[in-house]
Amino acid sequence: MEIEFHGAAGEVTGSCHLVNVGGKRVLLDCGMVQGDRDADARNAADFPFDPKTIDVLVLSHAHIDHTGRVPLLVKRGFAGPIYTHAATADLAAVLLADCAHIAGMDAREANRDLAPGQKPVQPLYVQDDVDAAVKRMQPLAYDQAREILPGVRVTLRDAGHILGSATIELAADENGATRRLVFSGDLGPNGTPILCDPERVQAADLVIMESTYGDRLHKTREDTIAELAAIFQAAQRDGGNVVIPAFAVGRTQELLYFFAEHFDEWDLAKYRMFLDSPMATKVTAAYDRHEDLFDPEARQLWSTRPHPLRLPNLKFTAGTDDSRAINSIRGGAIIMAGSGMCEGGRIRHHLRHNLANPAAHIVFVGYQAQGTLGRRIVGGAKHVHLFGDDIPVRAHIHTVGGLSAHADRDGLSNWYSAVAGHPPVCLVHGEEDGRDGLAAYLRQKWGCTVNLPMPGVRVTV
Ligand SMILES: [Zn+2]
């Protein structure tokens, strides 16, 4: 077995690893590059391999940086099966459709002022390409080995990162022995609401592991809950709205879980709640369809409290008229809307109507990348531009940490420590600091060999 690293090698996004095994080629993930200045060009570029030569694709989870180029892979000639968890297949259909929609809008925008003779921009892919990719998906359950090629078996383990997320175990019979490659996928922290903790893997000859927060330790969940409690207390005192730029997958559902858990304590019955994001609503419905994957605490919770995904005073607003109607509410509402970094979507309307209000509270619950509107607000901007208007920032601005969907350094190290014999590990899905920090820590703590592969590097299992 031999691995070639083609993405998320030396960076976080664009996860893509090619495994050559028994004369066949298995691709692990096929993600988009995100946030990079050259992202569009890199996503549209040729694959570093011929898609027609790939026999099987296995997906770790539905996030776009792990699946975003799958429709393109199919469009360019990949004709094999796609194995992934049933919930990932469900979520990926929603997220990839959104990608195709955005690509279509961007292309139309770019083609508006085309000079005569200039070639129109084509979207990366369209909904038909998404449909063709989704049709190839073969749903798997956790912990059940499936023979995907003669002598090659795949087993998915719960990675506790988002619904359906998996660690991929690939076992191959070679010359009378079994070789095992384990790809962690993205690993969640222990204790994430709704989801089970990441499952430990017992045996591997080589581990490919993520390192997003390899140099950091997260705040405790208790601190996070205390921060949220304080915000709701202040919001009740001030009488304004609470506006939350929400990430559609995971973070939104996690917040709803906290709302259910602390429904009485935070006096949430007094609020009108809105999930004003068609995308987050579809994702929440997908979570609801896979209740069998939830952890025992979640099931226990809604035997005594309101079901987090169906809170009595929560309204899922679908149409733009319903969304616009929220704009007239001056206080007593909790408004969750996308996008999480305020770069697009309905949140921009809600910010326009609440940012100037000193009684309003804006709550950021996730990472805000450089250059985004979210980052400017978090960074203390006194004014922002929205829809051509200059809006003064007078609302209270909060940044709530501790809701990360990724394990921190200790979480990653503990997960790795369970693998018998501490085999060599290749670190991916991390920027330089995260990767280097985790590499030094693992070498010192477990005495293992740590590789930091760059794109194009090959490693033999
Ligand atoms: Zn992810």
CSV table of C-alpha atoms and ligand atoms in Angstrom, one decimal:
chain,number,residue,atom,x,y,z
A,1,MET,CA,0.0,0.0,0.0
A,2,GLU,CA,1.3,3.4,-0.9
A,3,ILE,CA,-0.2,6.9,-0.3
A,4,GLU,CA,0.2,10.0,-2.3
A,5,PHE,CA,-0.8,13.3,-0.6
A,6,HIS,CA,-2.6,15.7,-2.9
A,7,GLY,CA,-4.5,18.1,-0.6
A,8,ALA,CA,-4.7,19.4,2.9
A,9,ALA,CA,-0.9,18.7,3.0
A,10,GLY,CA,0.6,21.7,4.7
A,11,GLU,CA,-2.8,23.5,4.8
A,12,VAL,CA,-6.2,22.9,6.3
A,13,THR,CA,-8.6,22.7,3.3
A,14,GLY,CA,-8.7,20.6,0.1
A,15,SER,CA,-8.4,17.2,1.8
A,16,CYS,CA,-7.4,14.5,-0.9
A,17,HIS,CA,-5.2,11.5,-0.5
A,18,LEU,CA,-4.7,8.7,-3.1
A,19,VAL,CA,-3.9,5.2,-2.0
A,20,ASN,CA,-2.4,2.7,-4.4
A,21,VAL,CA,-3.2,-0.8,-3.3
A,22,GLY,CA,-3.0,-4.2,-5.2
A,23,GLY,CA,-2.8,-2.4,-8.5
A,24,LYS,CA,-6.0,-0.4,-7.7
A,25,ARG,CA,-6.5,3.3,-6.8
A,26,VAL,CA,-8.6,4.4,-3.8
A,27,LEU,CA,-9.1,8.1,-3.2
A,28,LEU,CA,-9.8,9.3,0.3
A,29,ASP,CA,-11.8,12.6,0.2
A,30,CYS,CA,-12.0,15.0,-2.7
A,31,GLY,CA,-12.3,18.5,-1.0
A,32,MET,CA,-12.3,22.1,-2.1
A,33,VAL,CA,-9.7,24.6,-1.2
A,34,GLN,CA,-11.3,27.4,0.8
A,35,GLY,CA,-10.2,30.8,2.0
A,36,ASP,CA,-7.1,30.8,-0.2
A,37,ARG,CA,-6.6,33.8,-2.5
A,38,ASP,CA,-6.2,31.4,-5.5
A,39,ALA,CA,-9.0,29.0,-4.3
A,40,ASP,CA,-11.2,29.4,-7.4
A,41,ALA,CA,-8.3,28.7,-9.8
A,42,ARG,CA,-7.0,25.8,-7.7
A,43,ASN,CA,-10.5,24.2,-7.4
A,44,ALA,CA,-11.0,24.5,-11.2
A,45,ALA,CA,-7.5,23.2,-12.1
A,46,ASP,CA,-6.7,19.7,-13.4
A,47,PHE,CA,-6.6,17.0,-10.7
A,48,PRO,CA,-3.0,15.8,-10.1
A,49,PHE,CA,-4.2,12.3,-11.3
A,50,ASP,CA,-6.6,11.2,-14.1
A,51,PRO,CA,-10.0,10.8,-12.5
A,52,LYS,CA,-10.8,7.9,-14.9
A,53,THR,CA,-8.0,5.9,-13.2
A,54,ILE,CA,-9.6,6.1,-9.7
A,55,ASP,CA,-11.4,2.9,-8.9
A,56,VAL,CA,-13.1,3.9,-5.6
A,57,LEU,CA,-13.7,7.0,-3.6
A,58,VAL,CA,-14.2,7.0,0.2
A,59,LEU,CA,-15.4,10.2,2.0
A,60,SER,CA,-14.8,10.9,5.6
A,61,HIS,CA,-17.5,13.5,6.1
A,62,ALA,CA,-19.7,16.1,4.3
A,63,HIS,CA,-17.8,19.3,4.9
A,64,ILE,CA,-17.0,21.0,1.6
A,65,ASP,CA,-13.2,20.9,2.2
A,66,HIS,CA,-13.6,17.1,2.1
A,67,THR,CA,-16.2,16.7,-0.6
A,68,GLY,CA,-16.5,19.9,-2.6
A,69,ARG,CA,-14.8,18.6,-5.8
A,70,VAL,CA,-16.6,15.3,-6.0
A,71,PRO,CA,-19.1,16.5,-8.6
A,72,LEU,CA,-16.1,17.7,-10.6
A,73,LEU,CA,-14.3,14.4,-10.3
A,74,VAL,CA,-17.4,12.6,-11.7
A,75,LYS,CA,-17.8,15.3,-14.4
A,76,ARG,CA,-14.1,14.6,-15.4
A,77,GLY,CA,-14.5,10.9,-15.7
A,78,PHE,CA,-14.5,9.1,-12.4
A,79,ALA,CA,-17.0,6.3,-12.7
A,80,GLY,CA,-16.6,4.2,-9.6
A,81,PRO,CA,-18.6,3.9,-6.4
A,82,ILE,CA,-18.4,6.4,-3.6
A,83,TYR,CA,-18.4,4.8,-0.1
A,84,THR,CA,-19.4,7.0,2.9
A,85,HIS,CA,-21.6,7.0,6.0
A,86,ALA,CA,-25.3,7.1,5.2
A,87,ALA,CA,-25.6,10.4,7.1
A,88,THR,CA,-22.7,11.9,5.2
A,89,ALA,CA,-24.4,10.9,1.9
A,90,ASP,CA,-27.6,12.7,3.2
A,91,LEU,CA,-25.7,15.9,4.2
A,92,ALA,CA,-23.4,16.0,1.2
A,93,ALA,CA,-26.5,16.1,-1.1
A,94,VAL,CA,-27.5,19.3,0.7
A,95,LEU,CA,-24.1,20.9,0.9
A,96,LEU,CA,-23.0,20.1,-2.7
A,97,ALA,CA,-26.3,21.5,-4.1
A,98,ASP,CA,-25.5,24.7,-2.2
A,99,CYS,CA,-22.1,24.8,-3.8
A,100,ALA,CA,-23.5,24.3,-7.3
A,101,HIS,CA,-26.0,27.1,-6.6
A,102,ILE,CA,-23.3,29.5,-5.4
A,103,ALA,CA,-21.1,28.6,-8.4
A,104,GLY,CA,-24.0,29.4,-10.7
A,105,MET,CA,-24.6,32.7,-9.1
A,106,ASP,CA,-20.9,33.7,-9.2
A,107,ALA,CA,-20.7,32.7,-12.9
A,108,ARG,CA,-23.8,34.8,-13.7
A,109,GLU,CA,-22.3,37.8,-11.8
A,110,ALA,CA,-19.0,37.4,-13.6
A,111,ASN,CA,-20.7,37.3,-17.0
A,112,ARG,CA,-22.8,40.4,-16.4
A,113,ASP,CA,-20.2,42.9,-17.7
A,114,LEU,CA,-18.6,40.7,-20.4
A,115,ALA,CA,-16.6,42.5,-23.1
A,116,PRO,CA,-17.5,41.6,-26.7
A,117,GLY,CA,-15.7,38.5,-27.7
A,118,GLN,CA,-14.8,37.6,-24.1
A,119,LYS,CA,-15.5,34.0,-23.2
A,120,PRO,CA,-18.2,33.6,-20.6
A,121,VAL,CA,-17.2,32.1,-17.2
A,122,GLN,CA,-18.6,28.5,-16.7
A,123,PRO,CA,-19.6,27.4,-13.2
A,124,LEU,CA,-17.3,24.7,-11.7
A,125,TYR,CA,-20.3,22.3,-11.8
A,126,VAL,CA,-24.1,22.4,-11.9
A,127,GLN,CA,-26.9,20.6,-10.1
A,128,ASP,CA,-26.9,17.7,-12.7
A,129,ASP,CA,-23.2,17.0,-11.8
A,130,VAL,CA,-24.2,17.0,-8.1
A,131,ASP,CA,-27.0,14.5,-8.8
A,132,ALA,CA,-24.6,12.3,-10.8
A,133,ALA,CA,-22.2,12.2,-7.9
A,134,VAL,CA,-24.9,11.6,-5.2
A,135,LYS,CA,-26.1,8.6,-7.3
A,136,ARG,CA,-22.7,7.0,-7.0
A,137,MET,CA,-22.8,7.1,-3.2
A,138,GLN,CA,-23.1,3.8,-1.4
A,139,PRO,CA,-24.2,4.3,2.3
A,140,LEU,CA,-22.3,2.5,5.0
A,141,ALA,CA,-22.9,2.1,8.7
A,142,TYR,CA,-20.2,2.6,11.4
A,143,ASP,CA,-18.1,-0.4,12.5
A,144,GLN,CA,-19.1,-2.7,9.6
A,145,ALA,CA,-16.3,-3.8,7.3
A,146,ARG,CA,-17.1,-3.7,3.6
A,147,GLU,CA,-15.0,-5.2,0.9
A,148,ILE,CA,-14.7,-2.4,-1.6
A,149,LEU,CA,-12.1,-4.1,-3.9
A,150,PRO,CA,-10.9,-7.7,-4.0
A,151,GLY,CA,-8.8,-8.1,-0.8
A,152,VAL,CA,-9.4,-4.5,0.4
A,153,ARG,CA,-11.9,-3.7,3.2
A,154,VAL,CA,-13.1,-0.3,4.5
A,155,THR,CA,-14.5,0.2,8.0
A,156,LEU,CA,-15.9,3.6,9.2
A,157,ARG,CA,-15.5,4.6,12.9
A,158,ASP,CA,-17.5,7.5,14.4
A,159,ALA,CA,-15.2,10.6,14.4
A,160,GLY,CA,-17.5,12.8,16.5
A,161,HIS,CA,-16.9,15.9,14.4
A,162,ILE,CA,-20.2,16.4,12.6
A,163,LEU,CA,-23.2,14.1,11.9
A,164,GLY,CA,-21.9,11.0,9.9
A,165,SER,CA,-18.2,12.0,10.2
A,166,ALA,CA,-15.9,9.0,10.1
A,167,THR,CA,-12.4,7.8,10.6
A,168,ILE,CA,-11.6,5.5,7.7
A,169,GLU,CA,-9.8,2.2,8.2
A,170,LEU,CA,-8.5,0.6,5.1
A,171,ALA,CA,-7.2,-3.0,5.4
A,172,ALA,CA,-5.5,-4.8,2.5
A,173,ASP,CA,-4.3,-8.4,2.2
A,174,GLU,CA,-0.8,-8.2,0.7
A,175,ASN,CA,1.5,-11.2,0.4
A,176,GLY,CA,-0.3,-13.2,3.1
A,177,ALA,CA,-0.3,-10.3,5.6
A,178,THR,CA,-2.9,-7.6,6.3
A,179,ARG,CA,-1.7,-4.0,6.1
A,180,ARG,CA,-3.8,-1.3,7.8
A,181,LEU,CA,-4.0,2.4,6.9
A,182,VAL,CA,-6.1,4.6,9.2
A,183,PHE,CA,-7.2,8.1,8.1
A,184,SER,CA,-8.6,10.0,11.1
A,185,GLY,CA,-10.8,12.4,9.0
A,186,ASP,CA,-11.6,15.4,11.2
A,187,LEU,CA,-11.8,14.5,14.9
A,188,GLY,CA,-14.3,16.1,17.2
A,189,PRO,CA,-13.6,17.0,20.8
A,190,ASN,CA,-15.0,14.7,23.5
A,191,GLY,CA,-18.3,15.8,24.9
A,192,THR,CA,-19.7,17.6,21.8
A,193,PRO,CA,-23.4,17.9,22.3
A,194,ILE,CA,-25.6,15.4,20.2
A,195,LEU,CA,-22.6,13.5,18.8
A,196,CYS,CA,-20.8,10.5,20.3
A,197,ASP,CA,-17.1,10.9,21.3
A,198,PRO,CA,-14.6,9.9,18.6
A,199,GLU,CA,-14.1,6.2,18.5
A,200,ARG,CA,-10.6,4.9,19.2
A,201,VAL,CA,-8.8,2.8,16.6
A,202,GLN,CA,-6.9,-0.2,17.9
A,203,ALA,CA,-4.6,-1.2,15.1
A,204,ALA,CA,-2.8,0.5,12.2
A,205,ASP,CA,0.5,0.3,10.3
A,206,LEU,CA,0.3,3.9,9.4
A,207,VAL,CA,-2.0,6.8,10.6
A,208,ILE,CA,-2.9,9.9,8.6
A,209,MET,CA,-4.2,12.4,11.2
A,210,GLU,CA,-5.6,15.9,11.2
A,211,SER,CA,-3.8,18.6,13.1
A,212,THR,CA,-6.1,21.7,12.8
A,213,TYR,CA,-5.7,22.6,16.5
A,214,GLY,CA,-2.5,20.6,17.1
A,215,ASP,CA,-0.9,23.5,19.0
A,216,ARG,CA,-3.8,24.6,21.1
A,217,LEU,CA,-6.0,23.7,24.1
A,218,HIS,CA,-9.7,24.6,24.0
A,219,LYS,CA,-11.6,26.4,26.8
A,220,THR,CA,-13.8,24.0,28.7
A,221,ARG,CA,-17.4,23.5,27.8
A,222,GLU,CA,-18.5,24.7,31.2
A,223,ASP,CA,-16.8,28.1,30.6
A,224,THR,CA,-18.6,28.4,27.2
A,225,ILE,CA,-22.0,27.7,28.8
A,226,ALA,CA,-21.3,30.3,31.5
A,227,GLU,CA,-20.4,32.8,28.8
A,228,LEU,CA,-23.7,32.1,27.0
A,229,ALA,CA,-25.7,32.3,30.2
A,230,ALA,CA,-24.2,35.8,30.9
A,231,ILE,CA,-25.0,37.0,27.4
A,232,PHE,CA,-28.7,36.0,27.7
A,233,GLN,CA,-28.9,37.6,31.1
A,234,ALA,CA,-27.5,40.9,29.7
A,235,ALA,CA,-29.8,40.7,26.7
A,236,GLN,CA,-32.8,40.4,28.9
A,237,ARG,CA,-31.7,43.4,30.9
A,238,ASP,CA,-31.0,45.5,27.8
A,239,GLY,CA,-34.2,44.4,25.9
A,240,GLY,CA,-32.6,44.1,22.5
A,241,ASN,CA,-32.3,41.2,20.1
A,242,VAL,CA,-29.6,38.5,20.2
A,243,VAL,CA,-28.1,38.0,16.7
A,244,ILE,CA,-26.0,34.9,16.1
A,245,PRO,CA,-24.1,34.4,12.8
A,246,ALA,CA,-24.5,30.7,12.5
A,247,PHE,CA,-22.5,28.0,10.7
A,248,ALA,CA,-25.1,25.7,9.2
A,249,VAL,CA,-23.5,22.3,10.0
A,250,GLY,CA,-22.9,21.3,13.6
A,251,ARG,CA,-22.6,24.7,15.3
A,252,THR,CA,-26.3,25.6,14.8
A,253,GLN,CA,-27.5,22.2,16.1
A,254,GLU,CA,-25.1,22.4,19.0
A,255,LEU,CA,-26.5,25.8,20.0
A,256,LEU,CA,-30.1,24.5,19.8
A,257,TYR,CA,-29.0,21.7,22.1
A,258,PHE,CA,-27.6,24.2,24.6
A,259,PHE,CA,-30.9,26.1,24.3
A,260,ALA,CA,-32.9,23.0,25.1
A,261,GLU,CA,-30.6,22.0,28.0
A,262,HIS,CA,-30.7,25.5,29.6
A,263,PHE,CA,-34.2,26.4,28.5
A,264,ASP,CA,-35.5,27.3,31.9
A,265,GLU,CA,-32.2,28.5,33.4
A,266,TRP,CA,-31.7,31.1,30.6
A,267,ASP,CA,-35.4,32.0,30.6
A,268,LEU,CA,-35.6,31.2,26.9
A,269,ALA,CA,-39.4,30.8,26.8
A,270,LYS,CA,-39.5,34.6,26.8
A,271,TYR,CA,-37.8,34.8,23.4
A,272,ARG,CA,-39.0,34.4,19.9
A,273,MET,CA,-36.4,32.3,18.2
A,274,PHE,CA,-35.6,32.2,14.5
A,275,LEU,CA,-33.4,29.9,12.5
A,276,ASP,CA,-33.3,32.1,9.4
A,277,SER,CA,-31.2,30.0,7.2
A,278,PRO,CA,-32.7,27.6,4.6
A,279,MET,CA,-29.4,25.7,4.5
A,280,ALA,CA,-29.1,25.3,8.3
A,281,THR,CA,-32.8,24.3,8.3
A,282,LYS,CA,-32.1,21.5,5.8
A,283,VAL,CA,-29.0,20.4,7.8
A,284,THR,CA,-31.1,20.4,11.0
A,285,ALA,CA,-33.7,18.2,9.3
A,286,ALA,CA,-30.9,15.8,8.3
A,287,TYR,CA,-29.7,15.6,11.9
A,288,ASP,CA,-33.3,14.9,12.9
A,289,ARG,CA,-33.5,12.0,10.4
A,290,HIS,CA,-30.4,10.3,12.0
A,291,GLU,CA,-31.4,10.4,15.7
A,292,ASP,CA,-30.0,6.8,16.0
A,293,LEU,CA,-26.5,8.3,15.8
A,294,PHE,CA,-27.0,10.7,18.7
A,295,ASP,CA,-25.2,10.1,22.0
A,296,PRO,CA,-27.0,8.7,25.1
A,297,GLU,CA,-26.9,12.1,26.8
A,298,ALA,CA,-28.8,13.7,23.9
A,299,ARG,CA,-31.6,11.1,24.0
A,300,GLN,CA,-31.7,11.4,27.8
A,301,LEU,CA,-32.0,15.2,27.5
A,302,TRP,CA,-35.2,15.3,25.4
A,303,SER,CA,-37.0,12.8,27.5
A,304,THR,CA,-37.2,15.6,30.1
A,305,ARG,CA,-36.6,18.8,28.1
A,306,PRO,CA,-37.9,20.2,24.8
A,307,HIS,CA,-36.4,18.4,21.8
A,308,PRO,CA,-33.5,20.6,20.7
A,309,LEU,CA,-34.3,20.4,17.1
A,310,ARG,CA,-38.0,21.2,17.7
A,311,LEU,CA,-38.0,23.9,20.4
A,312,PRO,CA,-41.6,25.2,21.0
A,313,ASN,CA,-40.8,28.9,20.3
A,314,LEU,CA,-38.3,28.2,17.4
A,315,LYS,CA,-39.4,29.2,13.9
A,316,PHE,CA,-37.7,28.0,10.8
A,317,THR,CA,-38.1,30.8,8.3
A,318,ALA,CA,-38.1,29.6,4.7
A,319,GLY,CA,-39.1,32.4,2.4
A,320,THR,CA,-37.6,35.8,2.2
A,321,ASP,CA,-40.8,37.5,3.3
A,322,ASP,CA,-40.7,35.6,6.6
A,323,SER,CA,-37.1,36.7,6.9
A,324,ARG,CA,-37.8,40.3,6.2
A,325,ALA,CA,-40.6,40.3,8.8
A,326,ILE,CA,-38.0,39.7,11.5
A,327,ASN,CA,-36.4,43.1,10.6
A,328,SER,CA,-39.3,44.9,12.4
A,329,ILE,CA,-38.6,43.1,15.7
A,330,ARG,CA,-36.7,45.5,18.0
A,331,GLY,CA,-36.2,43.2,21.0
A,332,GLY,CA,-36.8,39.8,22.6
A,333,ALA,CA,-35.7,37.7,19.6
A,334,ILE,CA,-32.9,35.3,19.1
A,335,ILE,CA,-32.0,35.3,15.4
A,336,MET,CA,-29.6,32.7,14.0
A,337,ALA,CA,-28.7,33.2,10.4
A,338,GLY,CA,-26.0,32.4,7.9
A,339,SER,CA,-23.3,32.9,6.9
A,340,GLY,CA,-21.1,32.2,9.9
A,341,MET,CA,-18.6,34.8,8.9
A,342,CYS,CA,-21.2,37.3,7.6
A,343,GLU,CA,-19.8,37.3,4.1
A,344,GLY,CA,-23.2,36.5,2.5
A,345,GLY,CA,-26.7,35.3,3.4
A,346,ARG,CA,-29.5,36.7,5.5
A,347,ILE,CA,-27.3,37.6,8.5
A,348,ARG,CA,-26.2,40.8,6.7
A,349,HIS,CA,-29.8,42.0,6.8
A,350,HIS,CA,-30.1,41.3,10.5
A,351,LEU,CA,-26.8,43.0,11.2
A,352,ARG,CA,-28.0,46.0,9.3
A,353,HIS,CA,-31.0,46.2,11.6
A,354,ASN,CA,-29.3,45.5,14.9
A,355,LEU,CA,-25.7,46.6,14.8
A,356,ALA,CA,-26.6,50.3,15.5
A,357,ASN,CA,-28.8,49.3,18.5
A,358,PRO,CA,-26.9,49.6,21.8
A,359,ALA,CA,-29.5,47.2,23.4
A,360,ALA,CA,-28.6,44.4,20.8
A,361,HIS,CA,-26.1,41.6,21.4
A,362,ILE,CA,-24.2,40.0,18.5
A,363,VAL,CA,-22.7,36.7,19.4
A,364,PHE,CA,-19.9,35.1,17.3
A,365,VAL,CA,-19.6,31.4,17.9
A,366,GLY,CA,-16.9,30.4,15.4
A,367,TYR,CA,-13.7,31.3,13.8
A,368,GLN,CA,-13.8,34.6,11.7
A,369,ALA,CA,-11.3,34.5,8.9
A,370,GLN,CA,-9.2,37.5,8.0
A,371,GLY,CA,-10.9,39.8,5.5
A,372,THR,CA,-14.4,38.9,6.4
A,373,LEU,CA,-17.1,41.2,7.8
A,374,GLY,CA,-17.3,39.0,10.9
A,375,ARG,CA,-13.6,39.6,11.5
A,376,ARG,CA,-14.0,43.3,11.1
A,377,ILE,CA,-16.8,43.4,13.7
A,378,VAL,CA,-15.0,41.2,16.1
A,379,GLY,CA,-11.9,43.3,15.6
A,380,GLY,CA,-13.7,46.3,17.0
A,381,ALA,CA,-14.8,48.2,13.9
A,382,LYS,CA,-16.8,51.3,14.8
A,383,HIS,CA,-18.6,51.4,11.4
A,384,VAL,CA,-19.3,48.8,8.7
A,385,HIS,CA,-20.6,49.1,5.2
A,386,LEU,CA,-23.8,47.1,4.5
A,387,PHE,CA,-25.9,47.4,1.4
A,388,GLY,CA,-24.4,50.8,0.5
A,389,ASP,CA,-25.0,52.2,4.0
A,390,ASP,CA,-22.6,53.1,6.7
A,391,ILE,CA,-23.8,51.4,9.8
A,392,PRO,CA,-22.3,52.4,13.2
A,393,VAL,CA,-21.5,49.5,15.5
A,394,ARG,CA,-23.2,50.2,18.9
A,395,ALA,CA,-24.4,46.7,19.8
A,396,HIS,CA,-22.6,44.5,22.3
A,397,ILE,CA,-20.2,42.2,20.4
A,398,HIS,CA,-19.3,38.8,22.0
A,399,THR,CA,-17.0,36.1,20.9
A,400,VAL,CA,-17.8,32.7,22.4
A,401,GLY,CA,-14.9,30.3,22.2
A,402,GLY,CA,-15.0,26.6,23.1
A,403,LEU,CA,-17.6,25.5,20.5
A,404,SER,CA,-14.9,24.0,18.1
A,405,ALA,CA,-15.8,20.9,16.1
A,406,HIS,CA,-12.2,19.9,16.2
A,407,ALA,CA,-10.3,18.1,19.0
A,408,ASP,CA,-7.4,20.1,20.6
A,409,ARG,CA,-3.8,19.0,21.0
A,410,ASP,CA,-4.6,16.7,24.0
A,411,GLY,CA,-7.7,15.3,22.3
A,412,LEU,CA,-5.7,14.4,19.2
A,413,SER,CA,-2.8,13.0,21.2
A,414,ASN,CA,-5.2,10.8,23.3
A,415,TRP,CA,-6.9,9.5,20.2
A,416,TYR,CA,-3.6,8.6,18.7
A,417,SER,CA,-2.3,7.0,21.9
A,418,ALA,CA,-5.0,4.2,21.7
A,419,VAL,CA,-3.4,2.8,18.5
A,420,ALA,CA,-1.4,-0.2,19.5
A,421,GLY,CA,2.4,0.1,19.0
A,422,HIS,CA,2.2,3.8,18.2
A,423,PRO,CA,2.8,3.4,14.4
A,424,PRO,CA,4.2,6.2,12.2
A,425,VAL,CA,1.9,9.1,11.7
A,426,CYS,CA,1.5,11.6,8.8
A,427,LEU,CA,0.0,14.9,9.9
A,428,VAL,CA,-2.4,16.7,7.5
A,429,HIS,CA,-5.2,19.2,7.7
A,430,GLY,CA,-3.3,21.8,9.6
A,431,GLU,CA,-1.4,25.1,9.1
A,432,GLU,CA,2.3,25.2,9.9
A,433,ASP,CA,1.9,26.0,13.6
A,434,GLY,CA,-0.7,23.3,14.3
A,435,ARG,CA,1.2,20.7,12.5
A,436,ASP,CA,4.6,21.5,13.9
A,437,GLY,CA,3.3,21.9,17.4
A,438,LEU,CA,1.5,18.5,17.3
A,439,ALA,CA,4.5,16.8,15.6
A,440,ALA,CA,6.8,17.9,18.4
A,441,TYR,CA,4.3,16.9,21.1
A,442,LEU,CA,3.6,13.4,19.7
A,443,ARG,CA,7.3,12.7,19.2
A,444,GLN,CA,8.2,13.7,22.7
A,445,LYS,CA,5.2,12.0,24.4
A,446,TRP,CA,4.9,8.8,22.4
A,447,GLY,CA,8.3,8.4,20.7
A,448,CYS,CA,6.7,7.9,17.3
A,449,THR,CA,7.8,8.8,13.8
A,450,VAL,CA,5.9,11.8,12.5
A,451,ASN,CA,5.9,12.9,8.9
A,452,LEU,CA,4.7,16.3,7.6
A,453,PRO,CA,3.9,15.4,3.9
A,454,MET,CA,3.7,18.2,1.3
A,455,PRO,CA,1.6,17.8,-1.9
A,456,GLY,CA,2.9,15.1,-4.2
A,457,VAL,CA,4.8,13.2,-1.5
A,458,ARG,CA,4.5,9.4,-1.4
A,459,VAL,CA,4.6,7.3,1.7
A,460,THR,CA,4.6,3.4,1.8
A,461,VAL,CA,2.5,1.7,4.5
B,1,ZN,ZN,-14.7,19.0,8.8
